[in-house]
XYZ file of C-alpha atoms in Angstrom:
154
model
C -33.486 189.153 118.141
C -30.344 190.492 119.736
C -28.120 187.754 118.324
C -29.745 187.521 114.899
C -26.842 187.349 112.424
C -29.005 188.661 109.593
C -29.875 191.756 111.581
C -26.232 192.250 112.653
C -25.083 191.898 109.040
C -27.627 194.521 108.017
C -26.436 196.889 110.722
C -22.820 196.390 109.662
C -23.735 197.017 106.044
C -25.489 200.268 107.019
C -22.533 201.325 109.157
C -20.147 200.606 106.287
C -22.347 202.636 103.934
C -22.326 205.602 106.321
C -18.544 205.338 106.671
C -18.128 205.266 102.891
C -20.372 208.320 102.609
C -18.280 210.174 105.197
C -15.093 209.344 103.290
C -16.641 210.518 100.033
C -17.697 213.835 101.591
C -14.334 214.476 103.233
C -12.369 213.413 100.159
C -14.489 215.712 97.984
C -13.840 218.552 100.424
C -10.093 217.789 100.348
C -10.182 218.018 96.549
C -12.003 221.351 96.743
C -9.955 222.850 99.590
C -6.758 220.814 100.051
C -5.209 223.392 102.394
C -8.159 223.604 104.797
C -6.729 222.458 108.153
C -10.055 221.379 109.640
C -10.792 219.128 106.671
C -7.319 217.594 106.895
C -7.778 217.042 110.630
C -11.134 215.374 110.041
C -9.675 213.255 107.221
C -6.834 212.141 109.501
C -9.212 211.021 112.238
C -11.483 209.270 109.729
C -8.464 207.339 108.445
C -7.445 206.501 112.019
C -10.958 205.156 112.598
C -10.708 203.148 109.395
C -7.495 201.518 110.640
C -9.243 200.621 113.897
C -12.125 199.142 111.903
C -9.700 197.143 109.750
C -7.998 195.841 112.898
C -11.347 194.390 114.028
C -12.244 192.960 110.617
C -11.406 189.331 109.964
C -9.474 188.989 106.735
C -8.775 192.716 106.369
C -6.164 193.608 103.771
C -2.856 194.463 105.498
C -1.795 196.610 102.539
C -4.943 198.725 102.820
C -4.309 199.092 106.557
C -0.717 200.212 105.927
C -1.704 202.684 103.213
C -4.486 204.113 105.376
C -2.155 204.457 108.364
C 0.456 206.192 106.202
C -2.118 208.625 104.825
C -3.387 209.481 108.304
C 0.187 210.054 109.537
C 0.887 212.318 106.577
C -2.261 214.385 107.212
C -1.440 214.848 110.912
C 2.273 215.504 110.296
C 1.456 218.203 107.739
C -0.870 219.928 110.188
C 1.782 219.719 112.867
C 4.483 221.203 110.644
C 2.202 224.080 109.644
C 0.696 224.933 113.016
C 3.046 223.917 115.843
C 5.546 226.748 115.200
C 2.739 229.255 115.963
C 0.976 227.254 118.677
C 2.254 229.459 121.505
C 0.872 232.632 119.935
C -2.328 231.471 118.216
C -5.262 229.582 119.722
C -6.188 228.262 116.272
C -2.658 226.995 115.661
C -2.640 225.405 119.137
C -5.935 223.654 118.345
C -4.656 222.153 115.098
C -1.218 221.257 116.447
C -2.691 219.782 119.631
C -5.183 217.645 117.758
C -2.532 216.586 115.245
C -0.471 215.353 118.210
C -3.567 213.547 119.487
C -4.011 211.871 116.106
C -0.352 210.880 115.890
C -0.570 209.513 119.429
C -3.591 207.418 118.519
C -1.762 206.100 115.465
C 1.276 205.268 117.601
C -0.994 203.151 119.809
C -2.294 201.360 116.720
C 1.323 200.691 115.748
C 2.064 199.249 119.195
C 4.262 202.151 120.386
C 2.698 203.450 123.619
C 5.827 205.451 124.566
C 5.513 207.557 121.405
C 1.744 207.720 121.917
C 2.109 209.184 125.397
C 4.676 211.734 124.207
C 2.407 212.958 121.401
C -0.753 213.066 123.479
C 1.009 214.830 126.378
C 2.126 217.524 123.923
C -1.404 217.708 122.539
C -2.833 218.049 126.051
C -0.365 220.837 126.817
C -1.558 222.710 123.725
C -5.282 221.980 124.272
C -5.716 221.474 128.024
C -9.507 221.889 127.886
C -10.118 219.232 125.219
C -11.773 216.216 126.891
C -10.401 213.815 124.266
C -6.866 214.653 125.373
C -7.405 213.536 128.959
C -9.290 210.418 127.882
C -6.769 209.322 125.263
C -3.812 210.210 127.471
C -5.174 207.922 130.197
C -5.562 205.122 127.635
C -2.037 205.658 126.267
C -0.518 205.716 129.755
C -2.345 202.516 130.652
C -1.026 200.852 127.478
C 2.482 202.120 128.228
C 2.346 200.645 131.728
C 1.029 197.354 130.349
C 3.897 197.248 127.819
C 6.460 198.051 130.522
C 5.151 195.294 132.798
C 5.167 192.843 129.912
C 8.753 193.779 128.996
C 9.860 193.361 132.626
C 8.395 189.877 132.977
């Protein structure tokens, strides 16, 4: 049934297996083409998703979370350093820099820093105004920033 723990455990196990397979594929691609920006972008977002998964997992290893977060930040920061200087003159550079800002903004939210999240995602949205994820994640970051401001004021 819907609340059958055995079935839910099986679904979680399958989801974990798919996630592990995705990591293996992306990591293999990173080994083969470490300078490929799309692969690094994908690897950064996979690591961000892993941190979110760890945050929802009871008993998750805090060291693994920290290492994963650091790796994701490094992947996004490298993309940003390489592509932001050319973002005003190259659509490809704008894509990678904008999405790197989006990734860094998402990570800032996971670190509990909605101010930094909004700043990154606003920059990403300026570089990639037609990307639906920018508008969605910017709304989430702004909502979290407002929640944090209200909490600090009370």
